[in-house]
mmCIF file of N, CA and C in Angstrom:
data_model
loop_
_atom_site.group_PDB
_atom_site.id
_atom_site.type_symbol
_atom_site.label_atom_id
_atom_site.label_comp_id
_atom_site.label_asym_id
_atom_site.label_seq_id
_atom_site.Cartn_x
_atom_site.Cartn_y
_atom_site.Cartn_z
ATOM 1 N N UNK A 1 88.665 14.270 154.259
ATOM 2 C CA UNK A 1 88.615 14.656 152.901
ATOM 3 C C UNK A 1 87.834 15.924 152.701
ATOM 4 N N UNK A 2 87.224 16.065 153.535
ATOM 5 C CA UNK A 2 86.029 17.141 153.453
ATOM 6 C C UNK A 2 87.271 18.629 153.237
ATOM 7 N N UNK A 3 88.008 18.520 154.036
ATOM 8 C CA UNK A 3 88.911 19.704 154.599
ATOM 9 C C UNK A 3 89.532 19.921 153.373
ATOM 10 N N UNK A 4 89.983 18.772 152.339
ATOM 11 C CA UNK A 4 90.877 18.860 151.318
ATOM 12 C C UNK A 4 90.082 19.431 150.311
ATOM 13 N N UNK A 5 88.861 19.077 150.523
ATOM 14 C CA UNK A 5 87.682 19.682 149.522
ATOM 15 C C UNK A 5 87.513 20.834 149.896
ATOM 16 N N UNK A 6 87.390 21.479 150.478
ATOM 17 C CA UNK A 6 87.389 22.802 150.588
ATOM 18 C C UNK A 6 88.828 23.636 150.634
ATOM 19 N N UNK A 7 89.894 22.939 150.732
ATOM 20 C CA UNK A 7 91.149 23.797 150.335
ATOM 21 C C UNK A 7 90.933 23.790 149.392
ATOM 22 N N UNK A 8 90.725 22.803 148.181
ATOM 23 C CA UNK A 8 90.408 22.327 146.664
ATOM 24 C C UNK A 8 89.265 23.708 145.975
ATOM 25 N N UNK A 9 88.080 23.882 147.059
ATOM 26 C CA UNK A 9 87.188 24.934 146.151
ATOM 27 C C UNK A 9 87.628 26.506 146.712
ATOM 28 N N UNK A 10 89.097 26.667 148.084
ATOM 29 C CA UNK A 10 89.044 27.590 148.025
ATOM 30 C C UNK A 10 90.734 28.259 146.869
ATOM 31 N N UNK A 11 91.136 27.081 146.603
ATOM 32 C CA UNK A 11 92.078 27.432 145.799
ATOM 33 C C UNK A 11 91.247 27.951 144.391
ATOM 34 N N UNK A 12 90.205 26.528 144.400
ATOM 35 C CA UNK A 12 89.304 27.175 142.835
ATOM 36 C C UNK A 12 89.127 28.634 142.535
ATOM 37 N N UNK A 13 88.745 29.212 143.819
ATOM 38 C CA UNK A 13 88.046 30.548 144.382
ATOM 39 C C UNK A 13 89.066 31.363 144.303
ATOM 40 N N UNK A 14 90.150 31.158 144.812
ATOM 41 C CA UNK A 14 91.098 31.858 144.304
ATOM 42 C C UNK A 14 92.088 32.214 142.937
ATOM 43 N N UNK A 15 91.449 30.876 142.395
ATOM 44 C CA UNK A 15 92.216 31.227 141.284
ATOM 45 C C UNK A 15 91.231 31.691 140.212
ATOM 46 N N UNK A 16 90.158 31.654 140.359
ATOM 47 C CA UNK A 16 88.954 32.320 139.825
ATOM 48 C C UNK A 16 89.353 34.051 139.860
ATOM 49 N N UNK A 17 89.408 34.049 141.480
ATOM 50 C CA UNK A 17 89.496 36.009 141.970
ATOM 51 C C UNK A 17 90.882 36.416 140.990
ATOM 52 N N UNK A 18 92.219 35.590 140.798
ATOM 53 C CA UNK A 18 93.206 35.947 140.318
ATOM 54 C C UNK A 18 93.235 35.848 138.846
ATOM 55 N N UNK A 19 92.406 34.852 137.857
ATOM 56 C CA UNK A 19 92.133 35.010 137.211
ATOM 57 C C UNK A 19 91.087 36.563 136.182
ATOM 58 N N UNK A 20 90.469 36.375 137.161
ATOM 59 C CA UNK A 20 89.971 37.917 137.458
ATOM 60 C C UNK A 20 90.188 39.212 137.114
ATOM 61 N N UNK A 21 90.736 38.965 138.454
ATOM 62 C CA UNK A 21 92.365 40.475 138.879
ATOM 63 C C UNK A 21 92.745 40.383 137.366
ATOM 64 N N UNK A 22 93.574 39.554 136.532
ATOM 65 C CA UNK A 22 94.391 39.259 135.470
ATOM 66 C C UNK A 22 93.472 40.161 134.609
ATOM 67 N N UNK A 23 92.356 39.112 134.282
ATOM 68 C CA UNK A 23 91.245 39.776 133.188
ATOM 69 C C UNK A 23 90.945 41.421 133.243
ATOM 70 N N UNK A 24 91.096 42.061 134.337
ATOM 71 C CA UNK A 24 90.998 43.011 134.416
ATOM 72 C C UNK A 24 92.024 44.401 134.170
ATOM 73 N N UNK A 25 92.806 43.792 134.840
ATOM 74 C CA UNK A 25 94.229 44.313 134.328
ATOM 75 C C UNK A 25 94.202 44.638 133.021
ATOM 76 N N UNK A 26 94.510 42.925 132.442
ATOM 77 C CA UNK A 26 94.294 43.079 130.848
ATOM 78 C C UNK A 26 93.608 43.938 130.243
ATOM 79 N N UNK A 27 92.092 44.015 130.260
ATOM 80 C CA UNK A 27 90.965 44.649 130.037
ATOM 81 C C UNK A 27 91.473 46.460 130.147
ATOM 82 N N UNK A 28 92.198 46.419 131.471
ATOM 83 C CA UNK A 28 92.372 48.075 131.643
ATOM 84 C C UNK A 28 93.462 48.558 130.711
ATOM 85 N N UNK A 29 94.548 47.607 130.967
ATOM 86 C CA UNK A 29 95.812 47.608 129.637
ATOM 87 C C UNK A 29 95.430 48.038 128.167
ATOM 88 N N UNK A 30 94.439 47.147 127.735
ATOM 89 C CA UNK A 30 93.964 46.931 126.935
ATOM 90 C C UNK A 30 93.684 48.520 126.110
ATOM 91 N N UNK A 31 92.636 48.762 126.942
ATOM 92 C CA UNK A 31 91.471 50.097 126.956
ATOM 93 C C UNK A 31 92.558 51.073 126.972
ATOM 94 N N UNK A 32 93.618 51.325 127.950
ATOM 95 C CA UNK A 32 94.548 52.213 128.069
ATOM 96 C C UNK A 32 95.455 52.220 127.107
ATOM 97 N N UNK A 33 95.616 51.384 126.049
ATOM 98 C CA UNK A 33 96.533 51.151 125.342
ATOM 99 C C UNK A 33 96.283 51.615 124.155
ATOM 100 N N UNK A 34 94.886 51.366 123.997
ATOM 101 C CA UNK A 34 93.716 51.980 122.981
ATOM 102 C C UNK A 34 93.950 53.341 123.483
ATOM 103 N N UNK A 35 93.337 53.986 124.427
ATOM 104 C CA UNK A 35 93.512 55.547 124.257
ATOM 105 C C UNK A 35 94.460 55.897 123.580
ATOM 106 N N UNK A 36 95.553 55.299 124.250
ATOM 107 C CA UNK A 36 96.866 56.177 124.059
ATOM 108 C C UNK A 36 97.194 55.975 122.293
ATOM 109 N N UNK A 37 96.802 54.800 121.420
ATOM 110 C CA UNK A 37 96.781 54.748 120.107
ATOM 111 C C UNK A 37 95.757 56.106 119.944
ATOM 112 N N UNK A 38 94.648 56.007 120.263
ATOM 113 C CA UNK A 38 93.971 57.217 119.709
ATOM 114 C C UNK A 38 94.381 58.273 119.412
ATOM 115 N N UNK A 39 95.393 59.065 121.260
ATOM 116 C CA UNK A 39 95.444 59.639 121.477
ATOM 117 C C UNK A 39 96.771 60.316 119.938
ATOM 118 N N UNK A 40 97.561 59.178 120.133
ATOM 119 C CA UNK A 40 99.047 59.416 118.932
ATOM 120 C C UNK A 40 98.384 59.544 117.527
ATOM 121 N N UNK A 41 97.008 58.747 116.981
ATOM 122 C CA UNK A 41 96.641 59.124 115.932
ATOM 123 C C UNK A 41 96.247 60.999 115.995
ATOM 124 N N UNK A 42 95.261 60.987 116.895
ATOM 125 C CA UNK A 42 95.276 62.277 116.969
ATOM 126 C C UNK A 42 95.787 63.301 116.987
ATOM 127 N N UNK A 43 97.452 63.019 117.458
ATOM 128 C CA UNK A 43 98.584 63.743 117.524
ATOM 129 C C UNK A 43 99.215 63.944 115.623
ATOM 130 N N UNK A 44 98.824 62.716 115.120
ATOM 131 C CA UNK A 44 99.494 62.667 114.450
ATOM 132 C C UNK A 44 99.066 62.827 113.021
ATOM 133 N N UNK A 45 97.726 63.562 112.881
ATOM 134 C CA UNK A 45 97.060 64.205 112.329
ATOM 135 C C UNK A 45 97.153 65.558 112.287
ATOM 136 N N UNK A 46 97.465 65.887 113.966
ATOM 137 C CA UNK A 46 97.228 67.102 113.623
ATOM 138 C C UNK A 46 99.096 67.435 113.315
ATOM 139 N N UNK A 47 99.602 66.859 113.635
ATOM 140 C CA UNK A 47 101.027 66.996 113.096
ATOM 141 C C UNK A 47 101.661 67.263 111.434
ATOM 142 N N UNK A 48 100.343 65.881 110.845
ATOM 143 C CA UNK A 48 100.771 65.799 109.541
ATOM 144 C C UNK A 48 99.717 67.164 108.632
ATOM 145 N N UNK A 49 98.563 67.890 109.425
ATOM 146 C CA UNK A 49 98.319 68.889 109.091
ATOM 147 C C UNK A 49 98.804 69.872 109.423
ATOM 148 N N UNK A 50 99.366 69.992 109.996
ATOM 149 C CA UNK A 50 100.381 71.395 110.424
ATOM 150 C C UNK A 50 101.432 71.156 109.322
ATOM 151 N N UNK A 51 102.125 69.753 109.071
ATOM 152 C CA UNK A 51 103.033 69.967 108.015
ATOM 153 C C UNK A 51 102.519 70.219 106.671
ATOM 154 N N UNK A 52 101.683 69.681 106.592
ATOM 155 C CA UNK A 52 100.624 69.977 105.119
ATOM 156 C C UNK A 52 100.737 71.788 105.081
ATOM 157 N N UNK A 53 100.039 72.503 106.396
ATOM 158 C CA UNK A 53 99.889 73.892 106.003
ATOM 159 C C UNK A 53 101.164 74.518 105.723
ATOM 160 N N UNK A 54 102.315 74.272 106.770
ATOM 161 C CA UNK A 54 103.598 74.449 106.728
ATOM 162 C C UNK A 54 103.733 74.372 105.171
ATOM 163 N N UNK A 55 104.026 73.325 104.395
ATOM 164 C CA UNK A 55 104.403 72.959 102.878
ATOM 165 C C UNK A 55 103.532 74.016 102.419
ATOM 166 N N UNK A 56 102.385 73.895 102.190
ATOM 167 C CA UNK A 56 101.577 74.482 101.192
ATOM 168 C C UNK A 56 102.184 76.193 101.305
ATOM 169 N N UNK A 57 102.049 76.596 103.116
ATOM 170 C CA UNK A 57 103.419 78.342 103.140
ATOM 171 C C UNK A 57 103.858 78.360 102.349
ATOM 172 N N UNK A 58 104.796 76.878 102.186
ATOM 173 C CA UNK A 58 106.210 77.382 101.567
ATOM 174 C C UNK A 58 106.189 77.118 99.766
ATOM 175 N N UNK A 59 105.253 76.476 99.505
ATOM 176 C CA UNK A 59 105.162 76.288 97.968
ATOM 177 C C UNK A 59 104.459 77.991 97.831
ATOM 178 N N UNK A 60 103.619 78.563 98.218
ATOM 179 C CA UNK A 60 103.315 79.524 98.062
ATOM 180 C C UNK A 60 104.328 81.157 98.332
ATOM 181 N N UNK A 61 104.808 80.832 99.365
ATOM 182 C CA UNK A 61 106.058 81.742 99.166
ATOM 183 C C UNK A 61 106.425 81.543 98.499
ATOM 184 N N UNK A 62 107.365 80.246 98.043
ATOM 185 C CA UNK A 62 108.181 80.110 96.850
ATOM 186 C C UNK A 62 107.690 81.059 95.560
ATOM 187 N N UNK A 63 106.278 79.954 95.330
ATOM 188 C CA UNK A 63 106.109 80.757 93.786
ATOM 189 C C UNK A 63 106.013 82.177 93.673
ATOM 190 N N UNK A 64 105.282 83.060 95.214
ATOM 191 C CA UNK A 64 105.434 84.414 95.052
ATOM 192 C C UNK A 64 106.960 85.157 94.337
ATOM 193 N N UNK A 65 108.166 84.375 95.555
ATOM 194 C CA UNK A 65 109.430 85.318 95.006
ATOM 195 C C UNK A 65 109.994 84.782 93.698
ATOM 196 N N UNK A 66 109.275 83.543 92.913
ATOM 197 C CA UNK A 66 109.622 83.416 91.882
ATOM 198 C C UNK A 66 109.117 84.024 91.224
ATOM 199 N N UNK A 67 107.583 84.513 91.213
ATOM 200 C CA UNK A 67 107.322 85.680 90.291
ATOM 201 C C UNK A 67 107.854 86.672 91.016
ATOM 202 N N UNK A 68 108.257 87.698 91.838
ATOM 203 C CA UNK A 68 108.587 88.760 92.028
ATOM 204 C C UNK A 68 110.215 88.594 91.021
ATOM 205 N N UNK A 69 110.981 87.434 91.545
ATOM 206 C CA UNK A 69 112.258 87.235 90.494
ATOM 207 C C UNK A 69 112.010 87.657 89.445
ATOM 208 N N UNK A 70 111.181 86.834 88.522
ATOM 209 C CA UNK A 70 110.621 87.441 86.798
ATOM 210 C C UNK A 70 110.465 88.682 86.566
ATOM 211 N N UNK A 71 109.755 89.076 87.355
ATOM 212 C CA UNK A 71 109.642 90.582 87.414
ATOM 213 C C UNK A 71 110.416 91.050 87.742
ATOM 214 N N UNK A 72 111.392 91.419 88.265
ATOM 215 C CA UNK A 72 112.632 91.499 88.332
ATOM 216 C C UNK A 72 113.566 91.517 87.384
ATOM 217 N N UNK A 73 113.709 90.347 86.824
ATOM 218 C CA UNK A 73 114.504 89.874 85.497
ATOM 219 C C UNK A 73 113.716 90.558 84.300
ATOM 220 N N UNK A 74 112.405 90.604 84.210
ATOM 221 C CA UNK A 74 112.066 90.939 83.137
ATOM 222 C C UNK A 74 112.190 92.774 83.181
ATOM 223 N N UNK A 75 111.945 93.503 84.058
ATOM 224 C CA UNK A 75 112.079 94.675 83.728
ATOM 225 C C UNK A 75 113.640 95.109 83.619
ATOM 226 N N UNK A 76 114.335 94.466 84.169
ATOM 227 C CA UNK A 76 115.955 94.624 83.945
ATOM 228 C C UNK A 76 116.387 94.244 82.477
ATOM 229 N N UNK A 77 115.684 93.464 82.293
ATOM 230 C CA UNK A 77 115.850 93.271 80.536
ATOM 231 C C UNK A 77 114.993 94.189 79.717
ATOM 232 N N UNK A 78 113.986 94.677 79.711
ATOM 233 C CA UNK A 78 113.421 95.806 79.275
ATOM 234 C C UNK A 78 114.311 96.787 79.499
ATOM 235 N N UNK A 79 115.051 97.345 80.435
ATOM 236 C CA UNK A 79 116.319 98.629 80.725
ATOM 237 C C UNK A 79 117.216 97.898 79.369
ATOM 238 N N UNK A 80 117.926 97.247 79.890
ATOM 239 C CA UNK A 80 119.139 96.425 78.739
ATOM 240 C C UNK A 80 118.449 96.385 77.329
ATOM 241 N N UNK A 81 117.301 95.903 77.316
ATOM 242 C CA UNK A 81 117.130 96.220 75.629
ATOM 243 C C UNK A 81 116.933 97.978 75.253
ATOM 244 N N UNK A 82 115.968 98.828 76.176
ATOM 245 C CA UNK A 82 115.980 99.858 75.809
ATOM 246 C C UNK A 82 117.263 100.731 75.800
ATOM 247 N N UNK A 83 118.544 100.434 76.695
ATOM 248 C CA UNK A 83 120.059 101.114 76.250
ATOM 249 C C UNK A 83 120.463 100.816 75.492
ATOM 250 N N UNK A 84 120.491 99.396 74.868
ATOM 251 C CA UNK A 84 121.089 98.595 73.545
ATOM 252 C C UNK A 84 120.002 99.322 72.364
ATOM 253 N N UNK A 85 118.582 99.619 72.219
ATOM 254 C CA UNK A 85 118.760 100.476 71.179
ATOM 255 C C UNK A 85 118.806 102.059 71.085
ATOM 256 N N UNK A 86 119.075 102.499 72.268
ATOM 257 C CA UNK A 86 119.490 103.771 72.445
ATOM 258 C C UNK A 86 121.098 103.679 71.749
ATOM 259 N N UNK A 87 121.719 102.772 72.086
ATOM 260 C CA UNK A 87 123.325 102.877 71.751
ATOM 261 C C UNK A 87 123.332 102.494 70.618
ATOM 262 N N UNK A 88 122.299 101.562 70.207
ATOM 263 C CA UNK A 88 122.478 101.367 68.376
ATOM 264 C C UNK A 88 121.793 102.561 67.193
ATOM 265 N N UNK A 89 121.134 103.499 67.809
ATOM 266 C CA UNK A 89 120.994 104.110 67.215
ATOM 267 C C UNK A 89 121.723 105.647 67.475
ATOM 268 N N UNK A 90 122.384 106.087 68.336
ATOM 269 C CA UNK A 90 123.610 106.814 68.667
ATOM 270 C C UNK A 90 124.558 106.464 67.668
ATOM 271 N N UNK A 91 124.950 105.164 67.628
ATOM 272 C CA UNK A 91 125.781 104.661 66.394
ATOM 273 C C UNK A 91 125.714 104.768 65.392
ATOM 274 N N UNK A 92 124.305 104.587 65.140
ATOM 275 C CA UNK A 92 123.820 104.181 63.521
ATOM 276 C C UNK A 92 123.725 106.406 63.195
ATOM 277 N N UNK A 93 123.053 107.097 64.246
ATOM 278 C CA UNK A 93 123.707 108.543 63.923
ATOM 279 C C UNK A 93 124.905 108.940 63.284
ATOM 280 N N UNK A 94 126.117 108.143 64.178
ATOM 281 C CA UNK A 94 127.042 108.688 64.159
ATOM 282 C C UNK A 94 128.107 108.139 62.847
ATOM 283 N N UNK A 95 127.660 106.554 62.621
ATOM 284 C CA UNK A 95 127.439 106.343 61.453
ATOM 285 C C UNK A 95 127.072 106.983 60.414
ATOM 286 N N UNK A 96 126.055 107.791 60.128
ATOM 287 C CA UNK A 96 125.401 108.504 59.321
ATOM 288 C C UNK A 96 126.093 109.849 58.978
ATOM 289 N N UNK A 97 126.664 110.242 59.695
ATOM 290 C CA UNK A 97 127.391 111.485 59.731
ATOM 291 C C UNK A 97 128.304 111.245 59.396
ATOM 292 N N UNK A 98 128.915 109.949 59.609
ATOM 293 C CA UNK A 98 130.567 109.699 59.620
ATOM 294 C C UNK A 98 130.616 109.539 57.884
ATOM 295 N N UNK A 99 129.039 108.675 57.140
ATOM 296 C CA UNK A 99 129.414 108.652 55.433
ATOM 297 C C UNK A 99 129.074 109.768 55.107
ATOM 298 N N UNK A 100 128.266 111.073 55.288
ATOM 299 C CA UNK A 100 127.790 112.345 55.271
ATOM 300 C C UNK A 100 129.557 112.562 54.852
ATOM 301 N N UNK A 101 130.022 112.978 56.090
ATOM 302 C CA UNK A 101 131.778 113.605 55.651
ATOM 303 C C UNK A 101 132.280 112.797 54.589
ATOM 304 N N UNK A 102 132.459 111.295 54.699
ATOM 305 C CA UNK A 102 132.797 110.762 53.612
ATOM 306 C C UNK A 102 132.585 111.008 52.204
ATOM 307 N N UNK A 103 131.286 111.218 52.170
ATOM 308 C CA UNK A 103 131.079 111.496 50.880
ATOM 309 C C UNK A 103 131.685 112.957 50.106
ATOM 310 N N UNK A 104 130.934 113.774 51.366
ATOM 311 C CA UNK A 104 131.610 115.318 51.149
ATOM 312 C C UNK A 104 133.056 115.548 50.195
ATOM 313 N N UNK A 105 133.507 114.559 51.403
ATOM 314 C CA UNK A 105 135.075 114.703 51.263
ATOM 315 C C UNK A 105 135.722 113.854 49.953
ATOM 316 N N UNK A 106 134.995 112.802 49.298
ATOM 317 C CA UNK A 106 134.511 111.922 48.048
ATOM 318 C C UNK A 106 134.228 113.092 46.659
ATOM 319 N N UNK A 107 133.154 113.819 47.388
ATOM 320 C CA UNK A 107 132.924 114.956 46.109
ATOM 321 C C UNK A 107 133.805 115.809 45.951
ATOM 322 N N UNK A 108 134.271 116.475 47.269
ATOM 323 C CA UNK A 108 135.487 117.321 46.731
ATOM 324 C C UNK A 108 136.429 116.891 45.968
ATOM 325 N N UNK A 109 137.291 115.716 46.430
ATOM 326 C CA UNK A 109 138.123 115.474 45.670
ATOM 327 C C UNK A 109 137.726 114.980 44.449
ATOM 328 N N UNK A 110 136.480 114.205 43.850
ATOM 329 C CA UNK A 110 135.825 114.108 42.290
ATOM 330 C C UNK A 110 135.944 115.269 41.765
ATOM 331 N N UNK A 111 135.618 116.519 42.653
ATOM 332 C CA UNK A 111 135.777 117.908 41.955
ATOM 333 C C UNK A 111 136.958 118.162 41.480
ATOM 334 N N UNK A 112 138.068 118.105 42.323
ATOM 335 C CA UNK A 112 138.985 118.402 42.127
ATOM 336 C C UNK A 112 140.047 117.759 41.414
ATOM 337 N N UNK A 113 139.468 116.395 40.929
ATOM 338 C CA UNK A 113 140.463 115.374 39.869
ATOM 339 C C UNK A 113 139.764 116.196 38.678
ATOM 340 N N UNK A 114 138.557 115.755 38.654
ATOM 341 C CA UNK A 114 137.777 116.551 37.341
ATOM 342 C C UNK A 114 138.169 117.912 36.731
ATOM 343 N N UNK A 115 138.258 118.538 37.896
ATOM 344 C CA UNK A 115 138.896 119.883 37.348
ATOM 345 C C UNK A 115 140.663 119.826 36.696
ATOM 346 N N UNK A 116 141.301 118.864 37.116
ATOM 347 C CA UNK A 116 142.653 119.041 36.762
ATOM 348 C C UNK A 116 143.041 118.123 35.367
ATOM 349 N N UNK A 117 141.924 117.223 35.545
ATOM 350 C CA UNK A 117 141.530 116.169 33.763
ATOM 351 C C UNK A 117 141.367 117.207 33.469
ATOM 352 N N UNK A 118 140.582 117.957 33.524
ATOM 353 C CA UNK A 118 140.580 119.420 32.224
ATOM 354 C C UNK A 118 141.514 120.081 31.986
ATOM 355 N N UNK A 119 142.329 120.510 32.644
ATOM 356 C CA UNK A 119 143.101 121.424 32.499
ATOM 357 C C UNK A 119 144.722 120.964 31.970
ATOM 358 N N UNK A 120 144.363 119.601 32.438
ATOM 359 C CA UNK A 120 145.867 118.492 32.210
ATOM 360 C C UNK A 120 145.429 117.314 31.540
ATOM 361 N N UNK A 121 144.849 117.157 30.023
ATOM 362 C CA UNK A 121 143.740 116.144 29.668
ATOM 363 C C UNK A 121 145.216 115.128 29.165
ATOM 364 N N UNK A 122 146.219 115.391 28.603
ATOM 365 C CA UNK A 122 147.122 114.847 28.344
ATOM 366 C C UNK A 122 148.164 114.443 29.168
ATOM 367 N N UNK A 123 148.336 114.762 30.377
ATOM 368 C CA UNK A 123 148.974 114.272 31.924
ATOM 369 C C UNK A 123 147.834 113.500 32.554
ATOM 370 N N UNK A 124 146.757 113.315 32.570
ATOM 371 C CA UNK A 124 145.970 112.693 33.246
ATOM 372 C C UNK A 124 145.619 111.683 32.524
ATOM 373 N N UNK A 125 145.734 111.559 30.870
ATOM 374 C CA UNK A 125 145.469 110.358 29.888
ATOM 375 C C UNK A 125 147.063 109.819 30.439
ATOM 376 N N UNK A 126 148.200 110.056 30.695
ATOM 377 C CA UNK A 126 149.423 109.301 30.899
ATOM 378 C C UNK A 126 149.201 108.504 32.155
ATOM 379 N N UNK A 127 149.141 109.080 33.015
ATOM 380 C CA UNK A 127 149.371 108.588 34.534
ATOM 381 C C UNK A 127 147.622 107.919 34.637
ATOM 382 N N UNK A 128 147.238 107.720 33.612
ATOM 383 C CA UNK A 128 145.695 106.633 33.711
ATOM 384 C C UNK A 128 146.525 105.237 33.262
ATOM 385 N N UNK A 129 146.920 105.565 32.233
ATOM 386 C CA UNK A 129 147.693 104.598 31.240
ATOM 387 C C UNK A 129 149.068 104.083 32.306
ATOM 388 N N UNK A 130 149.449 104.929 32.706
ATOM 389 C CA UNK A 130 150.530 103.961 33.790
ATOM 390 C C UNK A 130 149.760 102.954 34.981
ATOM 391 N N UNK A 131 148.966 103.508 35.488
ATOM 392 C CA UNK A 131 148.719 102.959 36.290
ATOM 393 C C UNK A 131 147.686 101.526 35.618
ATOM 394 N N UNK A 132 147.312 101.656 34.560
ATOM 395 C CA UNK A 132 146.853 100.539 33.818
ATOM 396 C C UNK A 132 148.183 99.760 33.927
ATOM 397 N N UNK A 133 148.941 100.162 33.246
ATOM 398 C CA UNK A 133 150.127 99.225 32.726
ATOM 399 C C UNK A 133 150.664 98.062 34.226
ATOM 400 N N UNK A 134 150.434 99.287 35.309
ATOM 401 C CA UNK A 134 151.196 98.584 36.057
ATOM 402 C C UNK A 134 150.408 97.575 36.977
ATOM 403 N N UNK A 135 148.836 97.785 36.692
ATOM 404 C CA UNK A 135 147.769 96.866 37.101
ATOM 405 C C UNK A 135 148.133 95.852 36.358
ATOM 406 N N UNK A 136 148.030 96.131 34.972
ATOM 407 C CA UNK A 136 148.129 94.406 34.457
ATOM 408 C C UNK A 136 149.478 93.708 34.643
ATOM 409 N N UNK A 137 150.280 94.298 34.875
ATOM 410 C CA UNK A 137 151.489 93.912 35.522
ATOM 411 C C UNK A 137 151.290 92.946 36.458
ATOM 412 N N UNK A 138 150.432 93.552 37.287
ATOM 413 C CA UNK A 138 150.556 92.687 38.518
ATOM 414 C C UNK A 138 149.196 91.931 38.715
ATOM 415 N N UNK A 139 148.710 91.764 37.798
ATOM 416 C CA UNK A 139 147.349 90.739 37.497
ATOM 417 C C UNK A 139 147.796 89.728 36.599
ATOM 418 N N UNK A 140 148.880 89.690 35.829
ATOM 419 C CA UNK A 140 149.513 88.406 34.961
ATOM 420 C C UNK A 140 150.069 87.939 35.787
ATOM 421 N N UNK A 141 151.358 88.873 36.724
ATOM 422 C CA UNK A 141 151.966 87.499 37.770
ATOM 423 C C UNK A 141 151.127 86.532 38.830
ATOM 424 N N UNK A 142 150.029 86.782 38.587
ATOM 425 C CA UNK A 142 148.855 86.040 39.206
ATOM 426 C C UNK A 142 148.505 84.689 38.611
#
């Protein structure tokens, strides 16, 4: 029995050392498994700050060429309003000139009815009177 007793404490012994071995393993697994979490947090910090700076570039570019756009748009509309009243007042000139002749051409001929009522006061009392007649003519068939 003695012999069985000592296969008995060297199996113990062995399964102690393999138990062991195991624990250790584990233990190194363990620890190694941990770095490597560290290691991916660490990665993944500096990842999500690189994308952070990345974004923040690009919100900042952005808003730059959106103001350079405005500016852009806005002095192009400053041109467009300053031709639109260059051309409205070219118009409103040419306008001005255009009732200038009108009128001119208004007085002459006032001159020149006026002068012929004088001279024709009894042809010009007829052909007033016709053209009455033939107004109300055509204001009754109304």
């Amino acid at each position: 029995m003695a012999n069985h007793e000592a296969t008995a404490d060297e199996l113990k012994a062995k399964a102690r050392e393999a138990a062991d071995d195991v624990g250790r393993h584990a233990s190194r697994a363990a620890d190694e498994a941990s770095a490597a979490y560290e290691t991916a947090r660490e990665k993944g910090a500096e990842l999500y700050e690189t994308a952070r700076e990345k974004g923040a570039e690009f919100v900042e570019d952005a808003k730059r060429r959106g103001a350079e756009y405005a500016e852009t748009v806005r002095e192009r509309g400053h041109e467009y309003a300053e031709r639109a009243r260059d051309e409205a007042r070219r118009l409103y000139r040419q306008g001005e000139r255009q009732a200038h002749e009108v009128a001119a051409h208004a007085e002459e001929y006032y001159d020149e009815v006026s002068g012929m009522v004088r001279r024709n006061p009894a042809q010009a009392l007829g052909i007033a009177a016709g053209i009455g007649f033939l107004l109300g003519l055509i204001i009754a068939r109304r």
